[in-house]
Amino acid sequence: MQDVDVLIIGQGPAGLSAAIYTARAGMRTLVLGCAPKVAGDYDIDNYFGFPETISGRDLIERGTRQAQRFGAEVLCDRVLSIHQEEKDRFHIRTEQAEYRAWAVILSTGVARVRPGIENLSEYEGKGVSYCVSCDGFFFRQKAVMVLGEGNFAANQALELLHYTPDVRICTQGKDVDMGEEFQSRLQQAGIPVIQNKIARLEGADGLAAVRYVDGGQDAVAGLFIAMGQAGTSDFAISLGLVMRKHFIEVDDHQRTNIPGLFAAGDCVGRFLQISVAVGEGALAARAAIEHVKSVRPK
């Protein structure tokens, strides 16, 4: 378990901007994430200070080097879960490690992979959930299924074992994209991985079964959506963040409703421009620095 002062999730403009400020302030800063969307090979002509055209990839690479120059550690590692601990700290689990942080800055964008189940919304809150730590308790000793193909789904399935032994995974027709360690842990735990596709959900007073495209079905009381990798909405639900539709609600200092947790960039849903994200990252960093100084033991 590695301890840091500020952990930033997302390596786009907002996250890297925040890292520059926190690292320069002497905070132990870790930036996690991989391949931000802005890092593509396309041209940017409206970013201040570049009379010449610059590519998204070049801009991100420059920002990364700048954050590293001030001491920030930047790693390509995907975050699987964030939980609050006692004593004002957060516990972050990734595909490769675990961390504790006094402050967390979310700069993760807003994308979420939808499963393509025709009547999914009818069962949200009636068996369909997006948060194991929030709702796993309600499915004690019941049959549950996790929908997803990657490490995020594997981690959610393993967490469900705290509540019930009857857990399985459905990849929704996608190829399995889990690391060898997770596949081994699933096998040891007896959690089967089904490469089928769910067409619709069934049940009169709540979820009772999933119906596959081939006509088969499995009886389940709970379906936990964990497709792709964990993103803003997943973290927001598990932590209890106040949301504004798909966006995280923050104040003028990028503070969320949870002390020590900040958000910046596209995930807060303001003017979705690089220049705005960079400014929000700076504001989040300043607020995070003040928070860490107030709660970290002297």
Short mmCIF file of C-alpha atoms in Angstrom, two decimals, residues 106-111 231-233 246 264-268:
data_model
loop_
_atom_site.label_atom_id
_atom_site.label_comp_id
_atom_site.label_asym_id
_atom_site.label_seq_id
_atom_site.Cartn_x
_atom_site.Cartn_y
_atom_site.Cartn_z
CA LEU A 106 -11.41 13.25 -10.45
CA SER A 107 -10.73 14.31 -14.05
CA THR A 108 -12.10 11.25 -15.79
CA GLY A 109 -14.52 12.51 -18.43
CA VAL A 110 -18.11 11.27 -18.62
CA ALA A 111 -18.14 8.22 -20.90
CA GLY A 231 -15.45 5.98 -14.93
CA THR A 232 -16.91 9.11 -13.42
CA SER A 233 -20.42 7.78 -12.94
CA HIS A 246 -24.20 12.81 -15.91
CA ALA A 264 -12.31 19.10 -12.80
CA GLY A 265 -12.62 18.96 -16.57
CA ASP A 266 -15.35 17.42 -18.71
CA CYS A 267 -16.73 15.38 -15.80
CA VAL A 268 -18.17 18.55 -14.22
#
